[in-house]
mmCIF file of C-alpha atoms in Angstrom:
data_model
loop_
_atom_site.group_PDB
_atom_site.id
_atom_site.type_symbol
_atom_site.label_atom_id
_atom_site.label_comp_id
_atom_site.label_asym_id
_atom_site.label_seq_id
_atom_site.Cartn_x
_atom_site.Cartn_y
_atom_site.Cartn_z
ATOM 1 C CA UNK L 212 -42.752 4.393 -62.717
ATOM 2 C CA UNK L 213 -41.485 7.073 -60.745
ATOM 3 C CA UNK L 214 -38.490 9.430 -60.852
ATOM 4 C CA UNK L 215 -37.362 12.544 -59.295
ATOM 5 C CA UNK L 216 -34.920 15.256 -60.689
ATOM 6 C CA UNK L 217 -33.305 17.952 -58.905
ATOM 7 C CA UNK L 218 -32.201 19.893 -61.002
ATOM 8 C CA UNK L 219 -28.285 21.457 -59.108
ATOM 9 C CA UNK L 220 -25.938 19.610 -57.663
ATOM 10 C CA UNK L 221 -24.795 22.324 -55.913
ATOM 11 C CA UNK L 222 -25.911 25.980 -54.526
ATOM 12 C CA UNK L 223 -23.341 28.422 -53.419
ATOM 13 C CA UNK L 224 -25.572 31.022 -51.360
ATOM 14 C CA UNK L 225 -24.320 34.050 -49.024
ATOM 15 C CA UNK L 226 -25.981 34.087 -45.917
ATOM 16 C CA UNK L 227 -29.210 35.546 -44.954
ATOM 17 C CA UNK L 228 -29.771 34.898 -48.809
ATOM 18 C CA UNK L 229 -32.946 33.223 -50.048
ATOM 19 C CA UNK L 230 -32.369 30.078 -51.591
ATOM 20 C CA UNK L 231 -34.763 27.660 -53.555
ATOM 21 C CA UNK L 232 -33.812 24.252 -54.564
ATOM 22 C CA UNK L 233 -35.354 22.711 -57.553
ATOM 23 C CA UNK L 234 -37.209 18.912 -57.111
ATOM 24 C CA UNK L 235 -39.335 17.500 -60.819
ATOM 25 C CA UNK L 236 -40.438 13.777 -59.781
ATOM 26 C CA UNK L 237 -42.706 11.742 -62.748
ATOM 27 C CA UNK L 238 -45.008 9.309 -61.623
ATOM 28 C CA UNK L 239 -48.350 7.370 -63.410
ATOM 29 C CA UNK L 240 -49.660 7.041 -59.947
ATOM 30 C CA UNK L 241 -50.278 9.805 -57.183
ATOM 31 C CA UNK L 242 -48.137 10.059 -55.307
ATOM 32 C CA UNK L 243 -46.710 11.084 -52.071
ATOM 33 C CA UNK L 244 -42.854 14.299 -51.372
ATOM 34 C CA UNK L 245 -40.626 13.858 -49.430
ATOM 35 C CA UNK L 246 -37.419 16.404 -48.509
ATOM 36 C CA UNK L 247 -34.791 14.915 -46.644
ATOM 37 C CA UNK L 248 -31.493 17.117 -45.634
ATOM 38 C CA UNK L 249 -28.036 14.975 -44.720
ATOM 39 C CA UNK L 250 -25.521 17.041 -42.465
ATOM 40 C CA UNK L 251 -22.006 15.882 -43.257
ATOM 41 C CA UNK L 252 -21.713 11.908 -41.859
ATOM 42 C CA UNK L 253 -24.539 11.559 -40.848
ATOM 43 C CA UNK L 254 -28.057 9.484 -42.033
ATOM 44 C CA UNK L 255 -30.834 11.591 -43.680
ATOM 45 C CA UNK L 256 -33.829 12.902 -41.305
ATOM 46 C CA UNK L 257 -37.306 13.739 -42.801
ATOM 47 C CA UNK L 258 -37.027 18.631 -43.384
ATOM 48 C CA UNK L 259 -40.921 17.971 -44.199
ATOM 49 C CA UNK L 260 -44.214 15.604 -46.856
ATOM 50 C CA UNK L 261 -46.720 15.879 -48.840
ATOM 51 C CA UNK L 262 -48.689 13.475 -49.140
ATOM 52 C CA UNK L 263 -52.184 15.502 -48.963
ATOM 53 C CA UNK L 264 -54.127 18.269 -48.661
ATOM 54 C CA UNK L 265 -52.557 22.293 -48.712
ATOM 55 C CA UNK L 266 -49.664 22.510 -51.622
ATOM 56 C CA UNK L 267 -47.253 24.648 -49.563
ATOM 57 C CA UNK L 268 -46.792 22.779 -46.715
ATOM 58 C CA UNK L 269 -43.896 23.441 -44.033
ATOM 59 C CA UNK L 270 -40.945 21.558 -42.583
ATOM 60 C CA UNK L 271 -38.480 22.041 -39.408
ATOM 61 C CA UNK L 272 -35.849 24.736 -39.423
ATOM 62 C CA UNK L 273 -37.625 27.519 -41.819
ATOM 63 C CA UNK L 274 -37.991 25.160 -45.104
ATOM 64 C CA UNK L 275 -41.122 25.351 -46.772
ATOM 65 C CA UNK L 276 -41.838 24.139 -50.003
ATOM 66 C CA UNK L 277 -43.849 23.789 -53.120
ATOM 67 C CA UNK L 278 -46.309 21.075 -54.465
ATOM 68 C CA UNK L 279 -47.414 21.358 -58.218
ATOM 69 C CA UNK L 280 -49.081 19.261 -59.895
ATOM 70 C CA UNK L 281 -49.257 20.698 -63.313
ATOM 71 C CA UNK L 282 -45.598 21.382 -63.420
ATOM 72 C CA UNK L 283 -44.707 18.373 -61.533
ATOM 73 C CA UNK L 284 -42.139 19.696 -58.705
ATOM 74 C CA UNK L 285 -41.636 19.905 -54.915
ATOM 75 C CA UNK L 286 -39.306 22.544 -54.802
ATOM 76 C CA UNK L 287 -38.189 23.537 -51.268
ATOM 77 C CA UNK L 288 -37.297 26.824 -50.160
ATOM 78 C CA UNK L 289 -36.203 29.319 -47.244
ATOM 79 C CA UNK L 290 -36.003 33.095 -47.681
ATOM 80 C CA UNK L 291 -33.162 32.687 -44.731
ATOM 81 C CA UNK L 292 -30.210 31.016 -44.536
ATOM 82 C CA UNK L 293 -27.699 29.976 -41.998
ATOM 83 C CA UNK L 294 -24.691 29.261 -42.447
ATOM 84 C CA UNK L 295 -25.949 25.740 -39.999
ATOM 85 C CA UNK L 296 -27.605 24.558 -43.179
ATOM 86 C CA UNK L 297 -24.641 24.027 -44.726
ATOM 87 C CA UNK L 298 -25.759 20.337 -46.414
ATOM 88 C CA UNK L 299 -26.336 18.447 -49.314
ATOM 89 C CA UNK L 300 -30.680 17.397 -49.430
ATOM 90 C CA UNK L 301 -32.720 15.368 -51.287
ATOM 91 C CA UNK L 302 -35.950 15.161 -52.729
ATOM 92 C CA UNK L 303 -37.653 11.983 -51.529
ATOM 93 C CA UNK L 304 -41.111 10.820 -54.054
ATOM 94 C CA UNK L 305 -43.217 7.748 -53.509
ATOM 95 C CA UNK L 306 -46.474 6.812 -54.884
ATOM 96 C CA UNK L 307 -49.603 4.075 -54.065
ATOM 97 C CA UNK L 308 -49.022 1.455 -56.425
ATOM 98 C CA UNK L 309 -45.240 0.420 -54.878
ATOM 99 C CA UNK L 310 -43.134 -0.205 -51.638
ATOM 100 C CA UNK L 311 -40.423 1.553 -52.466
ATOM 101 C CA UNK L 312 -39.061 5.520 -51.941
ATOM 102 C CA UNK L 313 -37.217 6.872 -55.177
ATOM 103 C CA UNK L 314 -34.224 9.775 -54.377
ATOM 104 C CA UNK L 315 -33.051 12.934 -56.172
ATOM 105 C CA UNK L 316 -29.040 12.522 -56.769
ATOM 106 C CA UNK L 317 -28.799 15.662 -54.382
ATOM 107 C CA UNK L 318 -28.196 18.674 -54.703
ATOM 108 C CA UNK L 319 -25.744 19.827 -51.858
ATOM 109 C CA UNK L 320 -26.600 22.871 -50.570
ATOM 110 C CA UNK L 321 -23.024 25.870 -48.978
ATOM 111 C CA UNK L 322 -23.565 28.758 -47.182
ATOM 112 C CA UNK L 323 -20.681 31.379 -47.475
ATOM 113 C CA UNK L 324 -20.331 34.105 -44.428
ATOM 114 C CA UNK M 81 -33.801 5.785 -27.510
ATOM 115 C CA UNK M 82 -31.301 5.832 -29.740
ATOM 116 C CA UNK M 83 -32.539 5.395 -33.123
ATOM 117 C CA UNK M 84 -31.798 3.594 -35.765
ATOM 118 C CA UNK M 85 -28.383 2.125 -35.188
ATOM 119 C CA UNK M 86 -25.359 0.794 -37.819
ATOM 120 C CA UNK M 87 -21.647 -0.995 -37.151
ATOM 121 C CA UNK M 88 -19.522 -0.816 -38.238
ATOM 122 C CA UNK M 89 -18.497 2.396 -39.049
ATOM 123 C CA UNK M 90 -16.338 2.533 -41.134
ATOM 124 C CA UNK M 91 -14.551 -0.899 -43.051
ATOM 125 C CA UNK M 92 -11.785 -1.794 -44.783
ATOM 126 C CA UNK M 93 -11.697 -4.782 -47.335
ATOM 127 C CA UNK M 94 -9.927 -6.531 -49.484
ATOM 128 C CA UNK M 95 -11.327 -7.330 -52.737
ATOM 129 C CA UNK M 96 -13.083 -11.566 -51.954
ATOM 130 C CA UNK M 97 -13.291 -10.812 -48.125
ATOM 131 C CA UNK M 98 -16.815 -10.872 -47.208
ATOM 132 C CA UNK M 99 -18.582 -8.981 -44.209
ATOM 133 C CA UNK M 100 -21.841 -8.324 -42.350
ATOM 134 C CA UNK M 101 -23.525 -4.990 -41.682
ATOM 135 C CA UNK M 102 -25.486 -4.261 -38.744
ATOM 136 C CA UNK M 103 -28.163 -2.773 -38.294
ATOM 137 C CA UNK M 104 -30.578 -2.061 -35.135
ATOM 138 C CA UNK M 105 -33.517 0.076 -34.786
ATOM 139 C CA UNK M 106 -35.202 0.456 -31.130
ATOM 140 C CA UNK M 107 -38.171 2.407 -31.971
ATOM 141 C CA UNK M 108 -40.638 -1.027 -33.446
ATOM 142 C CA UNK M 109 -40.821 -0.024 -36.603
ATOM 143 C CA UNK M 110 -42.283 -2.890 -38.948
ATOM 144 C CA UNK M 111 -40.305 -2.160 -41.946
ATOM 145 C CA UNK M 112 -36.544 -1.319 -42.323
ATOM 146 C CA UNK M 113 -34.388 -1.249 -45.795
ATOM 147 C CA UNK M 114 -30.362 -1.000 -46.697
ATOM 148 C CA UNK M 115 -30.279 1.960 -49.492
ATOM 149 C CA UNK M 116 -26.061 3.203 -51.690
ATOM 150 C CA UNK M 117 -25.407 6.181 -51.308
ATOM 151 C CA UNK M 118 -22.871 7.448 -54.201
ATOM 152 C CA UNK M 119 -21.595 10.495 -54.665
ATOM 153 C CA UNK M 120 -23.684 11.208 -57.405
ATOM 154 C CA UNK M 121 -26.228 9.352 -58.020
ATOM 155 C CA UNK M 122 -28.647 9.496 -54.254
ATOM 156 C CA UNK M 123 -30.296 7.143 -52.786
ATOM 157 C CA UNK M 124 -30.431 3.042 -53.432
ATOM 158 C CA UNK M 125 -32.484 0.246 -52.713
ATOM 159 C CA UNK M 126 -30.561 -2.622 -52.426
ATOM 160 C CA UNK M 127 -33.101 -5.265 -49.869
ATOM 161 C CA UNK M 128 -36.333 -3.665 -48.053
ATOM 162 C CA UNK M 129 -38.020 -6.042 -45.355
ATOM 163 C CA UNK M 130 -41.446 -4.982 -44.716
ATOM 164 C CA UNK M 131 -42.127 -6.746 -41.960
ATOM 165 C CA UNK M 132 -40.807 -9.714 -39.397
ATOM 166 C CA UNK M 133 -40.508 -13.053 -41.189
ATOM 167 C CA UNK M 134 -39.816 -11.344 -45.170
ATOM 168 C CA UNK M 135 -37.425 -9.613 -47.792
ATOM 169 C CA UNK M 136 -37.242 -8.428 -49.972
ATOM 170 C CA UNK M 137 -34.742 -6.720 -53.585
ATOM 171 C CA UNK M 138 -34.407 -3.426 -53.548
ATOM 172 C CA UNK M 139 -32.774 -1.534 -56.600
ATOM 173 C CA UNK M 140 -29.659 -2.906 -56.950
ATOM 174 C CA UNK M 141 -29.125 -6.426 -55.486
ATOM 175 C CA UNK M 142 -26.300 -8.068 -57.053
ATOM 176 C CA UNK M 143 -23.702 -9.135 -54.986
ATOM 177 C CA UNK M 144 -26.045 -9.012 -51.417
ATOM 178 C CA UNK M 145 -28.009 -10.717 -48.836
ATOM 179 C CA UNK M 146 -29.660 -9.793 -46.330
ATOM 180 C CA UNK M 147 -31.028 -11.113 -42.614
ATOM 181 C CA UNK M 148 -34.365 -9.914 -41.250
ATOM 182 C CA UNK M 149 -33.083 -11.341 -37.762
ATOM 183 C CA UNK M 150 -35.795 -10.340 -35.423
ATOM 184 C CA UNK M 151 -38.193 -7.180 -35.319
ATOM 185 C CA UNK M 152 -35.491 -5.086 -34.515
ATOM 186 C CA UNK M 153 -32.341 -6.431 -36.931
ATOM 187 C CA UNK M 154 -31.614 -5.967 -40.345
ATOM 188 C CA UNK M 155 -28.406 -7.447 -41.188
ATOM 189 C CA UNK M 156 -26.982 -6.964 -45.300
ATOM 190 C CA UNK M 157 -23.917 -9.356 -45.859
ATOM 191 C CA UNK M 158 -21.449 -8.706 -48.425
ATOM 192 C CA UNK M 159 -19.957 -12.678 -49.277
ATOM 193 C CA UNK M 160 -17.440 -11.976 -52.249
ATOM 194 C CA UNK M 161 -16.754 -7.966 -51.379
ATOM 195 C CA UNK M 162 -15.561 -5.961 -55.795
ATOM 196 C CA UNK M 163 -14.251 -3.092 -54.658
ATOM 197 C CA UNK M 164 -17.653 -1.737 -56.584
ATOM 198 C CA UNK M 165 -19.370 -1.839 -53.540
ATOM 199 C CA UNK M 166 -17.429 0.775 -52.235
ATOM 200 C CA UNK M 167 -19.764 2.879 -51.151
ATOM 201 C CA UNK M 168 -21.597 4.675 -48.043
ATOM 202 C CA UNK M 169 -24.499 2.096 -46.860
ATOM 203 C CA UNK M 170 -26.940 3.469 -45.241
ATOM 204 C CA UNK M 171 -29.898 1.425 -43.276
ATOM 205 C CA UNK M 172 -33.355 3.040 -42.752
ATOM 206 C CA UNK M 173 -37.092 2.079 -40.612
ATOM 207 C CA UNK M 174 -40.430 3.175 -41.438
ATOM 208 C CA UNK M 175 -43.531 2.672 -39.712
ATOM 209 C CA UNK M 176 -45.388 0.393 -41.835
ATOM 210 C CA UNK M 177 -44.186 -0.041 -45.671
ATOM 211 C CA UNK M 178 -46.305 2.624 -46.969
ATOM 212 C CA UNK M 179 -45.766 5.124 -49.100
ATOM 213 C CA UNK M 180 -46.375 7.752 -47.114
ATOM 214 C CA UNK M 181 -44.222 6.892 -44.290
ATOM 215 C CA UNK M 182 -41.367 8.799 -42.982
ATOM 216 C CA UNK M 183 -37.994 6.582 -42.687
ATOM 217 C CA UNK M 184 -35.378 7.262 -39.723
ATOM 218 C CA UNK M 185 -32.340 6.811 -40.790
ATOM 219 C CA UNK M 186 -29.080 4.769 -38.975
ATOM 220 C CA UNK M 187 -25.816 6.789 -39.748
ATOM 221 C CA UNK M 188 -23.485 5.128 -41.813
ATOM 222 C CA UNK M 189 -21.076 3.084 -43.208
ATOM 223 C CA UNK M 190 -18.710 3.637 -44.844
ATOM 224 C CA UNK M 191 -17.227 0.849 -46.709
ATOM 225 C CA UNK M 192 -13.831 0.452 -48.840
ATOM 226 C CA UNK M 193 -13.121 -2.427 -51.140
ATOM 227 C CA UNK M 194 -9.264 -2.883 -52.548
#
């Protein structure tokens, strides 16, 4: 079975500061990892994904994430956030041998001026 | 390309009423999904359809039924709505059902059951 834990439910940060949103997973099989973003009153859209290869994955809007197999983590980072990054961010995991993607509970990022 | 569309956007029901949520995608995707989103719980899979003609239960199927009408459309039906079904419902689609495929989401339907 797979599970995803997002360690922070809310992260307030000032504009132009760096941010890290934490995600840990558990799985007994090889995993594929995703970060999705949900802006207010919208559906989710993909930020980035890790399928294989380089453990540092770059996505849209200046976000990146690092897959750490030994720590079973996939933390999302951005060196300098903007007001427009205010949104909810979901970490998700899927794996071989199964069909379903499991989503974390979400982290609400508030960027303050 | 409209992507994934959902109707209605908002709905208020009384306990015991029924309704159908509609979803359509224009990306020629094979797989479609229905999720519900509740505060602090992320997205939970209700039903999915790996391909046209097939449907399977997800994590929280009780109280719901689905129909994969054709490749484009996947509807979710609440036969007898309960207050516990108050939620935001998202439809999604992916090119195929493999675990490495990105899912594309609709804008959601906000449902309140009184």
